[in-house]
Amino acid sequence: MPTLLALRVGFHTLVALAFFALMRRYPTIGGPGWWALSAVAAIVGSFGFGLRGVLPDAMTYGVGNAALCVAPLLAWLGLRSHLHIPLPLRRAALAALAVTVVQVMAVSVWDVPMVRQGLFALSVLVSMALGYRDLLHADPQRRVPEMQALKLLTAVEFLAILCFAMAAPVAGLPLPRVAAATMFFFLLSGLLRVVLFGALVTYQLRLEGDRARQGLQIREADSRALIDNLSAGVVVYRPNHTISSINSAARRFFGWSEGGANSALPEPTGPGWQMLREDGQPMRLHDMPFERVLATGLPVKNVVVGVPVGDGDDVRWAVCNAYPENNAQGGLRHVVLTFIDITSLKVAQSEQKALQAQLSQSQKMEALGTLAGGVAHDFNNILAAILGNADLARQDLSREAPARESLHEISTAARRGRELVRQILAFSRQQPAERTRVDVGAILAETCGLMRAATPPQVQLLYDRHPDTPDILADATQLGQVLINLCTNAIHALEGRSGRVECHVDGMAGDDPRLPPDIARACAEGDVPAVRLRVSDNGCGMTEAVRSRIFEPFFTTRVVGRGTGLGLPVVLGIVQVHGGAIEVQSEPGQGTTFTLYFPAAPKGAAWASQSSDVGQTSGDPVTMAPRPHDGPETDPLESPPMADAPPADPPHILYLDDDDTLVFLVRRLLERRGYRVTAFTDQQEAIKAVSEAPQQYHLLLTDYNMPGMSGLDVARAVLAIAPELPVAVASGYITDELQTEARAAGVREVVFKTDAVEAFCEVVARLARPV
């Protein structure tokens, strides 16, 4: 008996320690703590049996038996805690207290062994029955082997305790032998119960592990779904440059299949994976976000990279971030690369830059147009006075006079100044274009023929015209000016070396993909083809910085005094007036090619105009006096022939201008041709003169740009007094708006001030008729 008690004490001590350790390690699992207390109660009961005769019977029998009765109760509470069944702690405490009191009283008061044994057996049987019931409810479908084994063990222990309880009183067996057998049996069953309790703990841990793994899998699936459905690209790399995972946005960005890149493959290399800097140049290896994270172990943020896609020039742009993902020991597990596709933003920025460049160009043109409008009037007045007085002076000199040559040079210089103003006006698109149906090939041939005389001998000037090139609607003079400016620039680009300038004109289909969008749209609207005009050279070429500024007014790369910087701006202005477009290809040392595109003239179209209604009215037409060529058609040293002498009763001309010089010039000019001239410099005086004698005057010729009242205001006032009086307005700055307003005011003609003397007098002779 002492041996069994010692063995029992040692066994329950180990059990108590083991379950206490489980309780500390897995605090969320119910049961081990109660089972440890049950083992402690069994140890107390064993000590009670072992100390009989040494301590009072109330302590040994009473407390020992009470501890042995409480131990199954604590084991049952542990089972309920493990099965997550609510614990009846209050009732269990009352039952334990009652058992202890009865056991102590049975020893110290009544001394009835049968009561102690019966109470012990009853408490054990009740605890076993309650445990069996809980196991039935916890595993009704018998799926858990550990619980089934525990139920079987509980049933065996239940039957055994009944047998042992009845062995002494019924079979008459000695109590010590029955107690020893009972203790040995319950020592073995306790060992099995401890094993099964441990198996329940293991089963619960396995369930929690399965649930944790399932939860982790669900979270990983959710994370993968979330990452896969992100609009931002995510690529996870291993340190050996292989891909661990990639989401759909990244596949689409790189042009990979939706099935995803093979994660076992190394990081893609070659043209399809080349990264570009913001300036479009290839990114160096150590600057790539992935490599920077590998080298430094630090995150990389907000790096703009471009990735060429496919075999073409398509580039996709992204803002990249890269960061390291380390393991628990601090080692690098992955490099996570995230990026946001900003291709559309880059395209929008490029378009915005182009629009800003166009806006800047438009603002420069507007500023130059404003400058031209302010300068043209006063400057053309000066030129008109110079040209008119030079012509009058030549008429006063004999053919042999040496001064005639000087007067010719004065007129030539004045005409150059006039053409400079016209170039500024053409660039700023302030002068209307007189467009007719023209053959571009014929204009090209004529222009190249004229240019050959001024082309250096070491330069080859070649041109080619396709026979089926359609006509366009254009001002032939302005188109010739475009060709002259482009060819002149090409010759200057050769810088005195031997070289070649080639001009080529041909037709293109209206839906040709090479056409600029605006030209393609115009061709589609008019259902016409396009005309392409190219001027190329093999000269010095241009850098990108120079090429971006060639259409700026007054920008030139030539030395001071060798260029005005208006040649190409004039070309741009004329081409845009004609509804065309310009493309420029140039590389330093590789030459330059200017390509001009125009929509072809519609079939049957004879002419067109930028303001086609100008000059068309139900009354008298409003026209612009014809413009002569830069040089006189006759011998420049010859005096221009005098106009036919007016009749005996010459017309009376009323001339109004705020410039005394022009008043003096026009009076001399017209009086020399036999007209009567009354000139004023004040608008109110001129209107008063007409109101006092409306039938006296045959023509009112007035300047347009005057302070206070413009020429059109004077014309309206005069026509209100004398509706039949012909009125002409002279200006050195003629716009579409001026002609439209002049027509509405009843003005017969708009005269360009700097035209030649004969052209000016021809207008007067046509409009002024004697009564």
PDB file of N, CA and C in Angstrom, residues 637-701:
ATOM      1  N   LEU A 637      14.925 104.327-114.493  1.00  0.00           N
ATOM      2  CA  LEU A 637      15.402 105.708-114.622  1.00  0.00           C
ATOM      3  C   LEU A 637      14.509 106.551-115.505  1.00  0.00           C
ATOM      4  N   GLU A 638      13.479 105.900-116.128  1.00  0.00           N
ATOM      5  CA  GLU A 638      12.533 106.647-116.934  1.00  0.00           C
ATOM      6  C   GLU A 638      11.496 107.287-116.030  1.00  0.00           C
ATOM      7  N   SER A 639      11.076 108.490-116.389  1.00  0.00           N
ATOM      8  CA  SER A 639       9.981 109.111-115.660  1.00  0.00           C
ATOM      9  C   SER A 639       8.698 108.436-116.039  1.00  0.00           C
ATOM     10  N   PRO A 640       7.793 108.164-115.098  1.00  0.00           N
ATOM     11  CA  PRO A 640       6.547 107.506-115.423  1.00  0.00           C
ATOM     12  C   PRO A 640       5.723 108.381-116.331  1.00  0.00           C
ATOM     13  N   PRO A 641       5.013 107.779-117.243  1.00  0.00           N
ATOM     14  CA  PRO A 641       4.221 108.586-118.178  1.00  0.00           C
ATOM     15  C   PRO A 641       3.124 109.315-117.433  1.00  0.00           C
ATOM     16  N   MET A 642       2.797 110.521-117.921  1.00  0.00           N
ATOM     17  CA  MET A 642       1.737 111.324-117.326  1.00  0.00           C
ATOM     18  C   MET A 642       0.392 110.742-117.697  1.00  0.00           C
ATOM     19  N   ALA A 643      -0.555 110.846-116.766  1.00  0.00           N
ATOM     20  CA  ALA A 643      -1.902 110.381-117.053  1.00  0.00           C
ATOM     21  C   ALA A 643      -2.535 111.284-118.093  1.00  0.00           C
ATOM     22  N   ASP A 644      -3.548 110.774-118.709  1.00  0.00           N
ATOM     23  CA  ASP A 644      -4.281 111.594-119.678  1.00  0.00           C
ATOM     24  C   ASP A 644      -4.767 112.875-119.017  1.00  0.00           C
ATOM     25  N   ALA A 645      -4.702 113.969-119.749  1.00  0.00           N
ATOM     26  CA  ALA A 645      -5.098 115.262-119.190  1.00  0.00           C
ATOM     27  C   ALA A 645      -6.582 115.257-118.894  1.00  0.00           C
ATOM     28  N   PRO A 646      -6.977 115.778-117.758  1.00  0.00           N
ATOM     29  CA  PRO A 646      -8.387 115.821-117.421  1.00  0.00           C
ATOM     30  C   PRO A 646      -9.123 116.800-118.329  1.00  0.00           C
ATOM     31  N   PRO A 647     -10.406 116.770-118.349  1.00  0.00           N
ATOM     32  CA  PRO A 647     -11.183 117.674-119.204  1.00  0.00           C
ATOM     33  C   PRO A 647     -11.020 119.123-118.749  1.00  0.00           C
ATOM     34  N   ALA A 648     -11.609 120.007-119.532  1.00  0.00           N
ATOM     35  CA  ALA A 648     -11.466 121.438-119.258  1.00  0.00           C
ATOM     36  C   ALA A 648     -12.001 121.802-117.887  1.00  0.00           C
ATOM     37  N   ASP A 649     -13.077 121.130-117.475  1.00  0.00           N
ATOM     38  CA  ASP A 649     -13.620 121.368-116.142  1.00  0.00           C
ATOM     39  C   ASP A 649     -13.169 120.215-115.257  1.00  0.00           C
ATOM     40  N   PRO A 650     -11.966 120.332-114.665  1.00  0.00           N
ATOM     41  CA  PRO A 650     -11.384 119.184-113.962  1.00  0.00           C
ATOM     42  C   PRO A 650     -12.183 118.843-112.702  1.00  0.00           C
ATOM     43  N   PRO A 651     -12.155 117.543-112.306  1.00  0.00           N
ATOM     44  CA  PRO A 651     -12.819 117.131-111.066  1.00  0.00           C
ATOM     45  C   PRO A 651     -12.158 117.805-109.877  1.00  0.00           C
ATOM     46  N   HIS A 652     -12.972 118.012-108.833  1.00  0.00           N
ATOM     47  CA  HIS A 652     -12.507 118.641-107.606  1.00  0.00           C
ATOM     48  C   HIS A 652     -12.338 117.546-106.543  1.00  0.00           C
ATOM     49  N   ILE A 653     -11.136 117.386-106.081  1.00  0.00           N
ATOM     50  CA  ILE A 653     -10.808 116.320-105.125  1.00  0.00           C
ATOM     51  C   ILE A 653     -10.668 116.937-103.739  1.00  0.00           C
ATOM     52  N   LEU A 654     -11.365 116.350-102.762  1.00  0.00           N
ATOM     53  CA  LEU A 654     -11.210 116.742-101.363  1.00  0.00           C
ATOM     54  C   LEU A 654     -10.332 115.688-100.688  1.00  0.00           C
ATOM     55  N   TYR A 655      -9.154 116.097-100.251  1.00  0.00           N
ATOM     56  CA  TYR A 655      -8.205 115.167 -99.634  1.00  0.00           C
ATOM     57  C   TYR A 655      -8.046 115.512 -98.155  1.00  0.00           C
ATOM     58  N   LEU A 656      -8.120 114.430 -97.301  1.00  0.00           N
ATOM     59  CA  LEU A 656      -8.028 114.604 -95.861  1.00  0.00           C
ATOM     60  C   LEU A 656      -6.966 113.666 -95.304  1.00  0.00           C
ATOM     61  N   ASP A 657      -5.994 114.235 -94.593  1.00  0.00           N
ATOM     62  CA  ASP A 657      -4.950 113.428 -93.955  1.00  0.00           C
ATOM     63  C   ASP A 657      -4.362 114.252 -92.823  1.00  0.00           C
ATOM     64  N   ASP A 658      -4.033 113.599 -91.721  1.00  0.00           N
ATOM     65  CA  ASP A 658      -3.460 114.319 -90.592  1.00  0.00           C
ATOM     66  C   ASP A 658      -1.966 114.513 -90.727  1.00  0.00           C
ATOM     67  N   ASP A 659      -1.362 113.982 -91.785  1.00  0.00           N
ATOM     68  CA  ASP A 659       0.081 114.103 -92.018  1.00  0.00           C
ATOM     69  C   ASP A 659       0.313 115.221 -93.034  1.00  0.00           C
ATOM     70  N   ASP A 660       0.969 116.304 -92.596  1.00  0.00           N
ATOM     71  CA  ASP A 660       1.215 117.445 -93.501  1.00  0.00           C
ATOM     72  C   ASP A 660       2.040 117.039 -94.706  1.00  0.00           C
ATOM     73  N   THR A 661       2.976 116.109 -94.490  1.00  0.00           N
ATOM     74  CA  THR A 661       3.833 115.697 -95.600  1.00  0.00           C
ATOM     75  C   THR A 661       3.023 115.053 -96.700  1.00  0.00           C
ATOM     76  N   LEU A 662       2.112 114.180 -96.337  1.00  0.00           N
ATOM     77  CA  LEU A 662       1.288 113.524 -97.345  1.00  0.00           C
ATOM     78  C   LEU A 662       0.305 114.500 -97.984  1.00  0.00           C
ATOM     79  N   VAL A 663      -0.206 115.435 -97.210  1.00  0.00           N
ATOM     80  CA  VAL A 663      -1.104 116.444 -97.785  1.00  0.00           C
ATOM     81  C   VAL A 663      -0.371 117.235 -98.861  1.00  0.00           C
ATOM     82  N   PHE A 664       0.843 117.629 -98.558  1.00  0.00           N
ATOM     83  CA  PHE A 664       1.638 118.367 -99.534  1.00  0.00           C
ATOM     84  C   PHE A 664       1.922 117.516-100.766  1.00  0.00           C
ATOM     85  N   LEU A 665       2.266 116.224-100.555  1.00  0.00           N
ATOM     86  CA  LEU A 665       2.588 115.339-101.669  1.00  0.00           C
ATOM     87  C   LEU A 665       1.378 115.098-102.560  1.00  0.00           C
ATOM     88  N   VAL A 666       0.243 114.754-101.962  1.00  0.00           N
ATOM     89  CA  VAL A 666      -0.932 114.417-102.766  1.00  0.00           C
ATOM     90  C   VAL A 666      -1.432 115.641-103.530  1.00  0.00           C
ATOM     91  N   ARG A 667      -1.383 116.816-102.881  1.00  0.00           N
ATOM     92  CA  ARG A 667      -1.815 118.022-103.607  1.00  0.00           C
ATOM     93  C   ARG A 667      -0.942 118.243-104.839  1.00  0.00           C
ATOM     94  N   ARG A 668       0.368 118.154-104.681  1.00  0.00           N
ATOM     95  CA  ARG A 668       1.258 118.336-105.834  1.00  0.00           C
ATOM     96  C   ARG A 668       1.016 117.268-106.885  1.00  0.00           C
ATOM     97  N   LEU A 669       0.848 116.000-106.408  1.00  0.00           N
ATOM     98  CA  LEU A 669       0.680 114.888-107.328  1.00  0.00           C
ATOM     99  C   LEU A 669      -0.577 115.054-108.175  1.00  0.00           C
ATOM    100  N   LEU A 670      -1.706 115.377-107.539  1.00  0.00           N
ATOM    101  CA  LEU A 670      -2.962 115.480-108.271  1.00  0.00           C
ATOM    102  C   LEU A 670      -3.059 116.770-109.085  1.00  0.00           C
ATOM    103  N   GLU A 671      -2.525 117.879-108.527  1.00  0.00           N
ATOM    104  CA  GLU A 671      -2.564 119.132-109.292  1.00  0.00           C
ATOM    105  C   GLU A 671      -1.700 119.037-110.532  1.00  0.00           C
ATOM    106  N   ARG A 672      -0.589 118.301-110.441  1.00  0.00           N
ATOM    107  CA  ARG A 672       0.250 118.126-111.614  1.00  0.00           C
ATOM    108  C   ARG A 672      -0.501 117.380-112.708  1.00  0.00           C
ATOM    109  N   ARG A 673      -1.455 116.573-112.332  1.00  0.00           N
ATOM    110  CA  ARG A 673      -2.257 115.845-113.313  1.00  0.00           C
ATOM    111  C   ARG A 673      -3.537 116.584-113.669  1.00  0.00           C
ATOM    112  N   GLY A 674      -3.650 117.817-113.237  1.00  0.00           N
ATOM    113  CA  GLY A 674      -4.739 118.665-113.705  1.00  0.00           C
ATOM    114  C   GLY A 674      -5.966 118.681-112.829  1.00  0.00           C
ATOM    115  N   TYR A 675      -5.930 118.044-111.645  1.00  0.00           N
ATOM    116  CA  TYR A 675      -7.096 118.048-110.777  1.00  0.00           C
ATOM    117  C   TYR A 675      -7.086 119.295-109.903  1.00  0.00           C
ATOM    118  N   ARG A 676      -8.287 119.678-109.477  1.00  0.00           N
ATOM    119  CA  ARG A 676      -8.407 120.680-108.438  1.00  0.00           C
ATOM    120  C   ARG A 676      -8.402 119.961-107.088  1.00  0.00           C
ATOM    121  N   VAL A 677      -7.626 120.426-106.178  1.00  0.00           N
ATOM    122  CA  VAL A 677      -7.447 119.728-104.905  1.00  0.00           C
ATOM    123  C   VAL A 677      -7.676 120.709-103.762  1.00  0.00           C
ATOM    124  N   THR A 678      -8.524 120.281-102.840  1.00  0.00           N
ATOM    125  CA  THR A 678      -8.692 120.983-101.563  1.00  0.00           C
ATOM    126  C   THR A 678      -8.273 119.998-100.470  1.00  0.00           C
ATOM    127  N   ALA A 679      -7.290 120.361 -99.692  1.00  0.00           N
ATOM    128  CA  ALA A 679      -6.730 119.443 -98.706  1.00  0.00           C
ATOM    129  C   ALA A 679      -6.953 119.982 -97.302  1.00  0.00           C
ATOM    130  N   PHE A 680      -7.218 119.045 -96.366  1.00  0.00           N
ATOM    131  CA  PHE A 680      -7.419 119.383 -94.971  1.00  0.00           C
ATOM    132  C   PHE A 680      -6.613 118.409 -94.103  1.00  0.00           C
ATOM    133  N   THR A 681      -6.240 118.915 -92.933  1.00  0.00           N
ATOM    134  CA  THR A 681      -5.631 118.051 -91.920  1.00  0.00           C
ATOM    135  C   THR A 681      -6.545 117.864 -90.716  1.00  0.00           C
ATOM    136  N   ASP A 682      -7.726 118.533 -90.736  1.00  0.00           N
ATOM    137  CA  ASP A 682      -8.679 118.447 -89.634  1.00  0.00           C
ATOM    138  C   ASP A 682      -9.980 117.842 -90.142  1.00  0.00           C
ATOM    139  N   GLN A 683     -10.503 116.819 -89.457  1.00  0.00           N
ATOM    140  CA  GLN A 683     -11.701 116.125 -89.927  1.00  0.00           C
ATOM    141  C   GLN A 683     -12.918 117.037 -89.937  1.00  0.00           C
ATOM    142  N   GLN A 684     -13.100 117.844 -88.903  1.00  0.00           N
ATOM    143  CA  GLN A 684     -14.291 118.689 -88.826  1.00  0.00           C
ATOM    144  C   GLN A 684     -14.300 119.744 -89.921  1.00  0.00           C
ATOM    145  N   GLU A 685     -13.134 120.264 -90.268  1.00  0.00           N
ATOM    146  CA  GLU A 685     -13.071 121.244 -91.349  1.00  0.00           C
ATOM    147  C   GLU A 685     -13.464 120.607 -92.674  1.00  0.00           C
ATOM    148  N   ALA A 686     -13.031 119.344 -92.894  1.00  0.00           N
ATOM    149  CA  ALA A 686     -13.400 118.677 -94.143  1.00  0.00           C
ATOM    150  C   ALA A 686     -14.905 118.432 -94.201  1.00  0.00           C
ATOM    151  N   ILE A 687     -15.496 117.982 -93.105  1.00  0.00           N
ATOM    152  CA  ILE A 687     -16.941 117.741 -93.091  1.00  0.00           C
ATOM    153  C   ILE A 687     -17.697 119.061 -93.294  1.00  0.00           C
ATOM    154  N   LYS A 688     -17.208 120.128 -92.676  1.00  0.00           N
ATOM    155  CA  LYS A 688     -17.858 121.425 -92.832  1.00  0.00           C
ATOM    156  C   LYS A 688     -17.792 121.907 -94.275  1.00  0.00           C
ATOM    157  N   ALA A 689     -16.638 121.656 -94.933  1.00  0.00           N
ATOM    158  CA  ALA A 689     -16.509 122.070 -96.333  1.00  0.00           C
ATOM    159  C   ALA A 689     -17.509 121.331 -97.207  1.00  0.00           C
ATOM    160  N   VAL A 690     -17.744 120.046 -96.955  1.00  0.00           N
ATOM    161  CA  VAL A 690     -18.724 119.296 -97.746  1.00  0.00           C
ATOM    162  C   VAL A 690     -20.131 119.775 -97.457  1.00  0.00           C
ATOM    163  N   SER A 691     -20.410 120.065 -96.197  1.00  0.00           N
ATOM    164  CA  SER A 691     -21.767 120.510 -95.856  1.00  0.00           C
ATOM    165  C   SER A 691     -22.082 121.866 -96.458  1.00  0.00           C
ATOM    166  N   GLU A 692     -21.068 122.741 -96.602  1.00  0.00           N
ATOM    167  CA  GLU A 692     -21.303 124.065 -97.191  1.00  0.00           C
ATOM    168  C   GLU A 692     -21.479 124.005 -98.696  1.00  0.00           C
ATOM    169  N   ALA A 693     -20.799 123.050 -99.353  1.00  0.00           N
ATOM    170  CA  ALA A 693     -20.919 122.951-100.821  1.00  0.00           C
ATOM    171  C   ALA A 693     -20.877 121.494-101.221  1.00  0.00           C
ATOM    172  N   PRO A 694     -21.971 120.724-100.969  1.00  0.00           N
ATOM    173  CA  PRO A 694     -21.935 119.288-101.250  1.00  0.00           C
ATOM    174  C   PRO A 694     -21.776 118.953-102.721  1.00  0.00           C
ATOM    175  N   GLN A 695     -22.177 119.855-103.649  1.00  0.00           N
ATOM    176  CA  GLN A 695     -22.082 119.548-105.074  1.00  0.00           C
ATOM    177  C   GLN A 695     -20.752 119.963-105.678  1.00  0.00           C
ATOM    178  N   GLN A 696     -19.893 120.570-104.867  1.00  0.00           N
ATOM    179  CA  GLN A 696     -18.650 121.124-105.404  1.00  0.00           C
ATOM    180  C   GLN A 696     -17.583 120.053-105.607  1.00  0.00           C
ATOM    181  N   TYR A 697     -17.646 118.957-104.801  1.00  0.00           N
ATOM    182  CA  TYR A 697     -16.575 117.968-104.810  1.00  0.00           C
ATOM    183  C   TYR A 697     -17.003 116.725-105.577  1.00  0.00           C
ATOM    184  N   HIS A 698     -16.031 116.124-106.297  1.00  0.00           N
ATOM    185  CA  HIS A 698     -16.290 114.918-107.088  1.00  0.00           C
ATOM    186  C   HIS A 698     -15.719 113.653-106.433  1.00  0.00           C
ATOM    187  N   LEU A 699     -14.861 113.791-105.433  1.00  0.00           N
ATOM    188  CA  LEU A 699     -14.277 112.629-104.741  1.00  0.00           C
ATOM    189  C   LEU A 699     -13.741 113.073-103.392  1.00  0.00           C
ATOM    190  N   LEU A 700     -14.037 112.270-102.380  1.00  0.00           N
ATOM    191  CA  LEU A 700     -13.421 112.459-101.066  1.00  0.00           C
ATOM    192  C   LEU A 700     -12.414 111.334-100.863  1.00  0.00           C
ATOM    193  N   LEU A 701     -11.156 111.700-100.729  1.00  0.00           N
ATOM    194  CA  LEU A 701     -10.087 110.739-100.461  1.00  0.00           C
ATOM    195  C   LEU A 701      -9.547 111.053 -99.066  1.00  0.00           C
TER     196      LEU A 701
END
